[in-house]
Tab-separated table of C-alpha atoms and ligand atoms in Angstrom:
chain	number	residue	atom	x	y	z
N	13	UNK	CA	166.541	180.999	10.491
N	14	UNK	CA	162.789	181.648	10.640
N	15	UNK	CA	162.835	178.955	13.918
N	16	UNK	CA	159.276	178.483	12.820
N	17	UNK	CA	157.450	175.280	13.824
N	18	UNK	CA	156.588	172.683	11.918
N	19	UNK	CA	155.408	169.002	11.466
N	20	UNK	CA	155.877	166.793	8.192
N	21	UNK	CA	152.280	165.181	8.133
N	22	UNK	CA	150.920	168.949	8.076
N	23	UNK	CA	152.653	169.992	5.609
N	24	UNK	CA	151.356	167.156	3.004
N	25	UNK	CA	148.263	167.875	4.108
N	26	UNK	CA	149.379	171.412	3.447
N	27	UNK	CA	150.493	170.096	0.020
N	28	UNK	CA	147.260	169.045	-1.544
N	29	UNK	CA	144.661	172.021	-0.468
N	30	UNK	CA	142.959	173.894	-3.146
N	31	UNK	CA	145.171	177.302	-3.250
N	32	UNK	CA	142.083	178.993	-1.661
N	33	UNK	CA	142.561	177.187	1.259
N	34	UNK	CA	146.514	177.154	1.697
N	35	UNK	CA	145.935	180.857	1.418
N	36	UNK	CA	143.701	180.914	4.014
N	37	UNK	CA	146.459	178.195	6.382
N	38	UNK	CA	149.432	180.688	5.325
N	39	UNK	CA	146.756	183.305	7.339
N	40	UNK	CA	146.094	181.593	9.932
N	41	UNK	CA	149.697	180.371	10.822
N	42	UNK	CA	150.826	183.740	10.605
N	43	UNK	CA	148.230	185.439	12.680
N	44	UNK	CA	149.541	182.381	15.237
N	45	UNK	CA	153.488	183.169	14.877
N	46	UNK	CA	152.312	186.548	15.456
N	47	UNK	CA	150.118	186.214	18.669
N	48	UNK	CA	153.444	184.536	19.922
N	49	UNK	CA	156.402	186.202	19.121
N	50	UNK	CA	155.316	190.372	18.484
N	51	UNK	CA	153.561	190.847	22.246
N	52	UNK	CA	154.132	193.979	25.502
N	53	UNK	CA	157.281	191.936	26.097
N	54	UNK	CA	158.763	191.343	22.355
N	55	UNK	CA	158.378	195.710	22.565
N	56	UNK	CA	160.315	196.091	25.781
N	57	UNK	CA	162.543	193.905	23.970
N	58	UNK	CA	162.963	196.155	20.828
N	59	UNK	CA	163.300	199.188	22.781
N	60	UNK	CA	165.994	197.496	24.681
N	61	UNK	CA	167.543	197.261	21.742
N	62	UNK	CA	167.565	199.624	19.728
N	63	UNK	CA	168.858	201.741	23.284
N	64	UNK	CA	172.060	200.021	23.775
N	65	UNK	CA	172.812	201.819	20.496
N	66	UNK	CA	173.803	204.229	22.197
N	67	UNK	CA	176.258	202.492	24.409
N	68	UNK	CA	179.737	203.169	25.028
N	69	UNK	CA	182.827	200.234	22.993
N	70	UNK	CA	182.819	200.042	27.300
N	71	UNK	CA	180.135	199.700	28.590
N	72	UNK	CA	179.305	197.323	25.477
N	73	UNK	CA	181.232	194.993	26.567
N	74	UNK	CA	180.478	195.428	29.913
N	75	UNK	CA	177.043	194.252	29.248
N	76	UNK	CA	178.147	191.200	26.985
N	77	UNK	CA	179.971	190.300	29.970
N	78	UNK	CA	177.435	190.547	32.494
N	79	UNK	CA	174.881	188.168	30.108
N	80	UNK	CA	177.518	185.669	29.111
N	81	UNK	CA	178.605	185.370	33.710
N	82	UNK	CA	174.140	184.871	34.317
N	83	UNK	CA	174.371	182.433	31.085
N	84	UNK	CA	177.654	180.419	31.759
N	85	UNK	CA	175.992	180.153	35.503
N	86	UNK	CA	172.965	178.912	34.445
N	87	UNK	CA	174.075	176.369	31.713
N	88	UNK	CA	176.693	174.842	34.692
N	89	UNK	CA	173.891	174.564	37.021
N	90	UNK	CA	170.527	173.307	35.559
N	91	UNK	CA	172.729	171.809	32.345
N	92	UNK	CA	173.207	167.717	32.293
N	93	UNK	CA	175.792	168.114	29.368
N	94	UNK	CA	177.139	171.312	31.357
N	95	UNK	CA	176.951	169.976	34.880
N	96	UNK	CA	179.566	166.904	33.503
N	97	UNK	CA	181.500	169.571	31.779
N	98	UNK	CA	181.953	171.880	33.793
N	99	UNK	CA	182.847	169.547	36.952
N	100	UNK	CA	185.451	166.889	34.505
N	101	UNK	CA	186.973	169.769	34.012
N	102	UNK	CA	187.196	171.137	37.233
N	103	UNK	CA	186.166	174.810	36.735
N	104	UNK	CA	184.807	176.883	38.330
N	105	UNK	CA	181.831	178.516	36.276
N	106	UNK	CA	182.058	181.912	38.208
N	107	UNK	CA	185.869	181.849	37.126
N	108	UNK	CA	184.221	182.755	33.170
N	109	UNK	CA	184.218	186.320	33.269
N	110	UNK	CA	184.609	187.069	29.899
N	111	UNK	CA	185.633	186.178	26.538
N	112	UNK	CA	189.359	185.480	27.382
N	113	UNK	CA	188.127	183.384	29.698
N	114	UNK	CA	185.665	181.169	28.156
N	115	UNK	CA	188.139	179.081	25.949
N	116	UNK	CA	188.416	176.877	28.973
N	117	UNK	CA	185.589	175.296	27.856
N	118	UNK	CA	185.181	173.162	24.573
N	119	UNK	CA	184.366	174.038	21.473
N	120	UNK	CA	181.069	172.775	20.573
N	121	UNK	CA	179.978	170.895	17.565
N	122	UNK	CA	177.094	170.260	15.605
N	123	UNK	CA	177.234	166.752	15.687
N	124	UNK	CA	178.199	166.911	19.503
N	125	UNK	CA	175.166	169.233	19.891
N	126	UNK	CA	173.235	166.005	17.513
N	127	UNK	CA	174.324	164.098	19.925
N	128	UNK	CA	174.068	164.988	23.407
N	129	UNK	CA	170.209	166.655	22.646
N	130	UNK	CA	168.504	165.188	25.962
N	131	UNK	CA	171.269	166.308	28.195
N	132	UNK	CA	171.911	169.619	27.000
N	133	UNK	CA	168.040	170.481	27.885
N	134	UNK	CA	168.116	172.649	31.037
N	135	UNK	CA	166.018	170.386	33.535
N	136	UNK	CA	164.976	173.576	34.887
N	137	UNK	CA	161.929	174.836	32.137
N	138	UNK	CA	158.684	172.527	31.488
N	139	UNK	CA	158.443	172.559	27.821
N	140	UNK	CA	154.822	174.531	28.223
N	141	UNK	CA	157.618	177.909	27.908
N	142	UNK	CA	158.687	176.343	24.150
N	143	UNK	CA	158.402	175.889	21.368
N	144	UNK	CA	160.633	172.891	18.932
N	145	UNK	CA	162.813	174.473	16.624
N	146	UNK	CA	164.947	173.862	13.824
N	147	UNK	CA	168.046	174.081	11.708
N	148	UNK	CA	170.464	172.615	9.177
N	149	UNK	CA	172.964	175.219	7.717
N	150	UNK	CA	176.195	174.214	5.833
N	151	UNK	CA	176.018	170.605	6.010
N	152	UNK	CA	172.782	169.411	5.938
N	153	UNK	CA	172.895	168.217	9.508
N	154	UNK	CA	169.311	168.986	11.742
N	155	UNK	CA	169.126	169.863	14.609
N	156	UNK	CA	165.485	170.044	16.566
N	157	UNK	CA	165.651	171.502	19.805
N	158	UNK	CA	163.273	173.172	22.439
N	159	UNK	CA	163.139	177.507	21.951
N	160	UNK	CA	161.982	179.451	24.891
N	161	UNK	CA	158.967	181.682	23.453
N	162	UNK	CA	161.385	184.428	24.813
N	163	UNK	CA	164.543	183.398	23.151
N	164	UNK	CA	162.545	183.740	19.645
N	165	UNK	CA	160.719	187.061	20.579
N	166	UNK	CA	164.589	188.695	21.948
N	167	UNK	CA	165.262	187.419	18.303
N	168	UNK	CA	162.945	188.460	16.392
N	169	UNK	CA	163.839	192.176	18.108
N	170	UNK	CA	166.783	191.920	17.307
N	171	UNK	CA	166.425	191.324	13.905
N	172	UNK	CA	163.453	193.671	13.653
N	173	UNK	CA	166.342	196.450	15.306
N	174	UNK	CA	168.241	195.375	11.378
N	175	UNK	CA	165.477	196.208	9.724
N	176	UNK	CA	163.941	199.356	11.751
N	177	UNK	CA	167.528	200.898	11.485
N	178	UNK	CA	167.574	200.449	7.657
N	179	UNK	CA	163.900	202.333	7.398
N	180	UNK	CA	161.946	198.984	7.491
N	181	UNK	CA	158.508	199.664	8.976
N	182	UNK	CA	156.875	197.193	10.881
N	183	UNK	CA	153.434	196.802	7.989
N	184	UNK	CA	156.077	197.484	5.521
N	185	UNK	CA	154.706	195.017	2.818
N	186	UNK	CA	156.609	192.594	2.154
N	187	UNK	CA	157.233	190.096	-1.000
N	188	UNK	CA	159.555	186.957	0.682
N	189	UNK	CA	161.014	183.865	-1.369
N	190	UNK	CA	161.907	181.703	0.872
N	191	UNK	CA	162.830	178.029	0.645
N	192	UNK	CA	159.365	176.150	2.117
N	193	UNK	CA	157.857	174.878	-0.510
N	194	UNK	CA	154.400	176.809	-0.210
N	195	UNK	CA	152.893	176.383	-3.665
N	196	UNK	CA	153.389	172.470	-4.456
N	197	UNK	CA	156.243	172.298	-6.958
N	198	UNK	CA	154.427	170.310	-9.368
N	199	UNK	CA	151.832	173.137	-9.274
N	200	UNK	CA	152.452	174.329	-13.071
N	201	UNK	CA	150.022	177.710	-13.508
N	202	UNK	CA	149.830	180.775	-11.313
N	203	UNK	CA	149.675	181.571	-8.216
N	204	UNK	CA	152.962	180.742	-7.326
N	205	UNK	CA	152.348	182.742	-4.145
N	206	UNK	CA	150.241	182.257	-1.503
N	207	UNK	CA	149.419	185.455	1.448
N	208	UNK	CA	150.037	185.907	5.397
N	209	UNK	CA	147.545	189.020	5.599
N	210	UNK	CA	148.222	188.948	8.945
N	211	UNK	CA	152.065	190.270	8.418
N	212	UNK	CA	151.282	191.502	5.044
N	213	UNK	CA	153.084	189.164	3.241
N	214	UNK	CA	153.031	187.365	-0.417
N	215	UNK	CA	154.670	184.414	-0.070
N	216	UNK	CA	156.377	184.123	-3.462
N	217	UNK	CA	157.850	180.416	-4.493
N	218	UNK	CA	161.397	180.374	-4.856
N	219	UNK	CA	160.745	176.480	-6.963
N	220	UNK	CA	158.506	178.357	-10.081
N	221	UNK	CA	161.298	180.462	-10.637
N	222	UNK	CA	161.510	179.615	-14.526
N	223	UNK	CA	162.386	182.246	-16.946
N	224	UNK	CA	158.013	181.391	-18.186
N	225	UNK	CA	156.671	182.340	-15.159
N	226	UNK	CA	158.493	185.193	-14.050
N	227	UNK	CA	156.984	188.323	-15.755
N	228	UNK	CA	153.845	186.921	-13.710
N	229	UNK	CA	156.045	187.154	-10.870
N	230	UNK	CA	156.898	190.734	-11.268
N	231	UNK	CA	152.362	191.241	-12.315
N	232	UNK	CA	151.787	190.225	-9.014
N	233	UNK	CA	154.135	192.362	-7.412
N	234	UNK	CA	153.230	195.142	-8.425
N	235	UNK	CA	149.142	194.299	-8.650
N	236	UNK	CA	149.952	193.398	-3.848
N	237	UNK	CA	151.803	196.447	-3.430
N	238	UNK	CA	154.575	195.108	-0.913
N	239	UNK	CA	157.721	197.741	-0.970
N	240	UNK	CA	159.922	195.332	0.287
N	241	UNK	CA	161.320	192.239	-0.796
N	242	UNK	CA	163.187	190.063	1.209
N	243	UNK	CA	164.417	186.009	1.272
N	244	UNK	CA	167.398	183.267	-0.380
N	245	UNK	CA	169.437	185.637	-2.689
N	246	UNK	CA	169.943	183.199	-5.147
N	247	UNK	CA	165.733	183.379	-5.345
N	248	UNK	CA	165.473	187.145	-6.119
N	249	UNK	CA	168.631	186.890	-8.292
N	250	UNK	CA	167.188	185.499	-10.516
N	251	UNK	CA	164.074	187.899	-10.794
N	252	UNK	CA	166.294	190.521	-10.819
N	253	UNK	CA	168.266	188.975	-13.733
N	254	UNK	CA	164.477	189.098	-15.443
N	255	UNK	CA	163.524	193.114	-14.761
N	256	UNK	CA	167.235	193.220	-16.436
N	257	UNK	CA	166.915	191.283	-19.649
N	258	UNK	CA	163.156	192.720	-20.498
N	259	UNK	CA	161.038	195.962	-20.190
N	260	UNK	CA	159.542	194.090	-16.988
N	261	UNK	CA	160.047	197.293	-14.026
N	262	UNK	CA	159.392	197.262	-10.743
N	263	UNK	CA	162.423	199.905	-9.791
N	264	UNK	CA	159.544	202.734	-9.018
N	265	UNK	CA	157.882	200.827	-6.682
N	266	UNK	CA	160.808	198.603	-4.447
N	267	UNK	CA	162.064	200.585	-1.856
N	268	UNK	CA	163.830	198.175	0.489
N	269	UNK	CA	166.147	194.542	-0.434
N	270	UNK	CA	166.813	192.418	2.721
N	271	UNK	CA	168.646	189.025	2.243
N	272	UNK	CA	168.720	186.168	5.148
N	273	UNK	CA	169.976	183.248	5.407
N	274	UNK	CA	171.957	182.390	2.214
N	275	UNK	CA	175.674	184.364	1.654
N	276	UNK	CA	174.275	186.919	-0.159
N	277	UNK	CA	177.398	186.571	-3.169
N	278	UNK	CA	178.768	190.124	-4.569
N	279	UNK	CA	177.612	189.678	-8.517
N	280	UNK	CA	174.139	188.976	-5.969
N	281	UNK	CA	174.445	191.734	-4.735
N	282	UNK	CA	175.502	193.823	-7.543
N	283	UNK	CA	171.974	192.449	-10.142
N	284	UNK	CA	169.371	192.835	-7.642
N	285	UNK	CA	171.026	197.085	-6.934
N	286	UNK	CA	170.830	196.652	-10.529
N	287	UNK	CA	167.651	195.510	-11.017
N	288	UNK	CA	165.820	197.635	-8.341
N	289	UNK	CA	167.295	200.539	-7.955
N	290	UNK	CA	168.264	200.459	-3.959
N	291	UNK	CA	170.845	199.139	-1.993
N	292	UNK	CA	170.782	195.730	-0.909
N	293	UNK	CA	171.078	194.696	2.729
N	294	UNK	CA	172.194	191.189	4.541
N	295	UNK	CA	172.214	189.943	7.965
N	296	UNK	CA	174.065	186.475	9.078
N	297	UNK	CA	171.896	184.642	12.156
N	298	UNK	CA	170.996	181.109	12.570
N	299	UNK	CA	168.107	179.341	14.826
N	300	UNK	CA	170.786	178.358	17.204
N	301	UNK	CA	171.094	182.428	18.300
N	302	UNK	CA	175.000	181.307	19.143
N	303	UNK	CA	175.796	184.858	16.903
N	304	UNK	CA	174.074	187.509	14.969
N	305	UNK	CA	176.046	189.909	12.522
N	306	UNK	CA	174.417	192.670	10.682
N	307	UNK	CA	175.128	195.047	8.137
N	308	UNK	CA	174.273	199.201	9.156
N	309	UNK	CA	172.607	201.547	6.286
N	310	UNK	CA	176.194	202.437	4.996
N	311	UNK	CA	176.759	198.867	4.588
N	312	UNK	CA	179.150	197.548	7.441
N	313	UNK	CA	178.604	194.191	8.938
N	314	UNK	CA	178.712	194.853	12.587
N	315	UNK	CA	178.618	191.618	15.004
N	316	UNK	CA	175.752	191.612	17.453
N	317	UNK	CA	177.726	192.423	20.745
N	318	UNK	CA	175.578	192.282	23.190
N	319	UNK	CA	173.011	189.657	21.596
N	320	UNK	CA	175.895	186.618	21.953
N	321	UNK	CA	179.421	186.399	22.228
N	322	UNK	CA	181.171	185.944	19.018
N	323	UNK	CA	184.127	184.321	18.873
N	324	UNK	CA	186.468	184.072	15.903
N	325	UNK	CA	188.652	181.233	15.182
N	326	UNK	CA	191.348	182.149	12.928
N	327	UNK	CA	192.920	178.666	11.966
N	328	UNK	CA	194.521	179.350	8.548
N	329	UNK	CA	196.966	182.139	9.059
N	330	UNK	CA	195.028	184.281	6.249
N	331	UNK	CA	192.019	186.325	7.888
N	332	UNK	CA	189.949	184.134	7.706
N	333	UNK	CA	187.469	183.064	10.851
N	334	UNK	CA	185.592	180.108	12.262
N	335	UNK	CA	182.702	181.770	14.046
N	336	UNK	CA	182.423	180.795	16.762
N	337	UNK	CA	178.920	181.270	19.322
N	338	UNK	CA	177.751	181.561	23.022
N	339	UNK	CA	174.177	182.264	23.244
N	340	UNK	CA	173.125	184.698	25.697
N	341	UNK	CA	169.277	183.709	25.214
N	342	UNK	CA	167.569	180.292	25.299
N	343	UNK	CA	167.123	178.967	29.118
N	344	UNK	CA	165.678	175.823	26.974
N	345	UNK	CA	169.063	174.955	25.107
N	346	UNK	CA	172.389	177.039	26.442
N	347	UNK	CA	174.694	176.393	23.737
N	348	UNK	CA	178.698	177.272	24.879
N	349	UNK	CA	181.399	177.904	21.751
N	350	UNK	CA	178.921	175.972	19.493
N	351	UNK	CA	180.303	175.653	16.580
N	352	UNK	CA	178.740	177.419	13.619
N	353	UNK	CA	180.260	175.852	11.195
N	354	UNK	CA	180.425	178.577	9.248
N	355	UNK	CA	183.645	181.029	8.041
N	356	UNK	CA	183.536	185.299	8.449
N	357	UNK	CA	186.410	187.695	6.637
N	358	UNK	CA	188.273	190.275	7.198
N	359	UNK	CA	187.964	190.896	11.057
N	360	UNK	CA	188.819	194.449	12.339
N	361	UNK	CA	188.019	194.933	16.985
N	362	UNK	CA	187.575	198.731	15.934
N	363	UNK	CA	185.919	199.998	13.178
N	364	UNK	CA	184.683	204.718	12.966
N	365	UNK	CA	181.672	203.617	11.234
N	366	UNK	CA	179.948	206.892	10.380
N	367	UNK	CA	175.943	204.991	11.907
N	368	UNK	CA	177.987	205.232	15.899
N	369	UNK	CA	177.613	201.377	15.780
N	370	UNK	CA	180.785	200.351	18.300
N	371	UNK	CA	181.044	197.036	17.636
N	372	UNK	CA	184.079	194.430	16.358
N	373	UNK	CA	183.211	193.951	12.311
N	374	UNK	CA	183.553	191.465	9.203
N	375	UNK	CA	184.352	191.994	5.448
N	376	UNK	CA	182.135	189.001	4.491
N	377	UNK	CA	180.917	186.003	5.802
N	378	UNK	CA	181.619	182.860	3.779
N	379	UNK	CA	180.073	180.090	5.206
N	380	UNK	CA	176.639	178.899	3.387
N	381	UNK	CA	177.648	179.897	-0.099
N	382	UNK	CA	174.947	177.204	-1.285
N	383	UNK	CA	175.420	176.447	-5.474
N	384	UNK	CA	172.379	175.869	-7.739
N	385	UNK	CA	171.037	172.805	-8.722
N	386	UNK	CA	170.275	172.356	-12.744
N	387	UNK	CA	167.257	170.139	-13.445
N	388	UNK	CA	166.268	168.694	-16.258
N	389	UNK	CA	164.054	171.284	-17.882
N	390	UNK	CA	167.487	173.990	-16.958
N	391	UNK	CA	165.105	175.161	-13.830
N	392	UNK	CA	167.859	176.761	-11.598
N	393	UNK	CA	167.160	175.713	-7.410
N	394	UNK	CA	168.838	177.302	-4.934
N	395	UNK	CA	168.694	175.713	-1.219
N	396	UNK	CA	168.241	172.054	-1.541
N	397	UNK	CA	169.615	171.554	2.202
N	398	UNK	CA	165.624	171.750	2.862
N	399	UNK	CA	165.268	168.476	1.640
N	400	UNK	CA	167.354	167.427	4.580
N	401	UNK	CA	165.354	169.773	6.980
N	402	UNK	CA	164.547	167.630	10.057
N	403	UNK	CA	166.591	164.745	9.279
N	404	UNK	CA	168.756	164.294	12.209
N	405	UNK	CA	169.524	160.518	11.176
N	406	UNK	CA	171.790	162.080	8.959
N	407	UNK	CA	175.039	163.358	10.636
N	408	UNK	CA	176.433	164.838	6.605
N	409	UNK	CA	174.898	165.103	3.612
N	410	UNK	CA	176.564	166.900	0.577
N	411	UNK	CA	174.863	166.910	-2.957
N	412	UNK	CA	177.307	166.229	-6.012
N	413	UNK	CA	175.348	167.601	-9.458
N	414	UNK	CA	176.142	164.831	-12.416
N	415	UNK	CA	174.392	166.835	-15.447
N	416	UNK	CA	171.653	169.107	-15.497
N	417	UNK	CA	168.411	166.420	-13.630
N	418	UNK	CA	170.441	164.414	-12.445
N	419	UNK	CA	172.548	164.409	-8.991
N	420	UNK	CA	174.607	162.681	-6.272
N	421	UNK	CA	172.912	162.647	-2.739
N	422	UNK	CA	176.634	161.467	-0.509
N	423	UNK	CA	175.016	161.017	2.872
N	424	UNK	CA	176.820	160.454	5.758
N	425	UNK	CA	174.557	158.535	8.390
N	426	UNK	CA	173.439	158.307	11.829
N	427	UNK	CA	173.562	154.761	14.343
N	428	UNK	CA	169.926	155.169	14.707
N	429	UNK	CA	169.294	155.815	10.304
N	430	UNK	CA	167.536	153.269	8.888
N	431	UNK	CA	164.905	151.752	5.717
N	432	UNK	CA	162.544	155.119	7.075
N	433	UNK	CA	164.864	157.659	6.570
N	434	UNK	CA	165.921	156.367	2.909
N	435	UNK	CA	162.722	156.681	1.830
N	436	UNK	CA	161.894	159.663	3.888
N	437	UNK	CA	165.171	161.636	2.256
N	438	UNK	CA	163.780	160.207	-1.257
N	439	UNK	CA	160.226	161.395	-1.047
N	440	UNK	CA	161.821	165.217	0.210
N	441	UNK	CA	164.352	164.636	-2.785
N	442	UNK	CA	161.194	164.260	-5.448
N	443	UNK	CA	159.236	166.878	-3.184
N	444	UNK	CA	162.107	169.583	-4.042
N	445	UNK	CA	163.042	168.723	-6.889
N	446	UNK	CA	160.518	167.290	-8.929
N	447	UNK	CA	159.835	163.461	-10.239
N	448	UNK	CA	161.843	164.449	-13.571
N	449	UNK	CA	165.452	165.111	-11.400
N	450	UNK	CA	167.382	161.072	-11.221
N	451	UNK	CA	168.888	161.221	-7.506
N	452	UNK	CA	171.475	158.610	-6.217
N	453	UNK	CA	171.943	158.021	-2.287
N	454	UNK	CA	176.169	157.244	-1.928
N	455	UNK	CA	176.417	156.257	1.918
N	456	UNK	CA	180.018	157.723	2.671
N	457	UNK	CA	182.305	157.532	5.821
N	458	UNK	CA	182.535	160.729	5.762
N	459	UNK	CA	182.568	164.690	2.939
N	460	UNK	CA	185.823	165.841	1.759
N	461	UNK	CA	186.375	168.997	2.586
N	462	UNK	CA	188.249	172.910	1.816
N	463	UNK	CA	191.539	173.612	2.704
N	464	UNK	CA	189.490	175.856	5.443
N	465	UNK	CA	187.422	172.840	7.110
N	466	UNK	CA	184.795	174.897	5.281
N	467	UNK	CA	182.468	172.288	3.482
N	468	UNK	CA	180.937	172.736	-0.342
N	469	UNK	CA	177.599	171.707	0.331
N	470	UNK	CA	176.683	171.564	-3.250
N	471	UNK	CA	179.665	170.705	-6.162
N	472	UNK	CA	178.409	170.787	-10.067
N	473	UNK	CA	180.416	168.807	-12.567
N	474	UNK	CA	178.616	171.399	-15.059
N	475	UNK	CA	180.617	172.945	-17.046
N	476	UNK	CA	180.679	176.485	-15.606
N	477	UNK	CA	178.559	177.940	-19.236
N	478	UNK	CA	175.895	176.230	-19.021
N	479	UNK	CA	174.947	176.947	-15.831
N	480	UNK	CA	174.522	180.588	-16.092
N	481	UNK	CA	171.612	181.834	-16.003
N	482	UNK	CA	172.222	185.133	-16.456
N	483	UNK	CA	172.362	186.729	-20.522
N	484	UNK	CA	175.756	187.788	-21.695
N	485	UNK	CA	174.330	190.427	-22.395
N	486	UNK	CA	173.775	191.889	-18.989
N	487	UNK	CA	176.639	194.437	-17.832
N	488	UNK	CA	178.113	193.649	-14.807
N	489	UNK	CA	177.126	189.775	-14.977
N	490	UNK	CA	178.743	186.686	-13.658
N	491	UNK	CA	178.055	183.419	-14.086
N	492	UNK	CA	176.735	182.288	-10.481
N	493	UNK	CA	178.592	179.101	-10.911
N	494	UNK	CA	182.473	178.989	-8.677
I	176	ZN	ZN1	177.834	200.843	10.733
């Protein structure tokens, strides 16, 4: 989600550096990103996003449709894939005026985007104006695509609007819990964190959150003085459950908790809010920039109508919707009617929220709910889809957990899948789950999906009681396993 540029060789080099140099590398990368992302154009974009909050619902829709029209025309005129789409369907791009018109275009799946990576690139932008970014998503399929600098800034301007409205300031010291292998998995002693000094961030490893290490995490949070925790809810929940079951206490220090990348489950929110004694907030976004939903201070999930054109398509007759989005910002790789693969529930066209924002809202976002993988020693590891990042030769992936420390990777191969891809898959699995995890690879033609078409990324066959990481004495605690 963060759109950070990485190369595999640099990551491998990073893994063998001494801690001091890993810290220097994190700060160096942080400084580079800061320079590129947060310049004058970013602050102009942020001011514009903040000023749109006073727009009436009518003005907001006019703005969305204007942006939609100009982006569709850009795609139709400069992107080979869309030149062909409009010509073969005999559609005049000027006829696409609003969300109601865009349904004339076909939905673009991730597999189709992956199969048309070159044809989806705009021919009028040079490589100098873009960075390569990547995503994996619920089904574990990696998509590597160009992102313009201005699209990256606008994405972050939107995310900072959400943060500022929650009272987070630009220089609020932050503890980040992400899926990046920021500390080598084989490391067994603290520090299980690294520093990005320019961004005032402590980057905590999500892979060392074992019970015996958690008090050291708490000590570092206290020592560093971070006031805001941000990251995967599966990681923050492990920390929260430790706080609720020990004498460690961060309630006076932590003022903000936000989550991203994973769906925030109800029991996770309950535990985290109880442990930190503050409300936590979530937002839904994706590297492709095709949709964004932000939780306001009143707990309502607002669709960011000024950022992209989001369609909610109901397939089951109930209140569940596939999230389909048209991006407005990334001229280098336009995505029209892009199927995010995620599902939202409880759509409302007009919510009279006390925050004053008049947009469509949803009650929950059910996509990207990942389970944990349980290692042989009982450690629970979340957000395993990082194993498949950049592996574009894999169409789809699913993990079956048989017993603690034993998994099966179900893989749907793309035609270009080779032996080297299998080697890389084995190496990445070992990097994220350690040598003691036994993994088998099973090649299949397709993966089994649920009723709503949603794919469960992890299917666990471990009985629920064995997976619960929360003490049964903790009030309000619930097992993590579904
Ligand atoms: Zn609101």
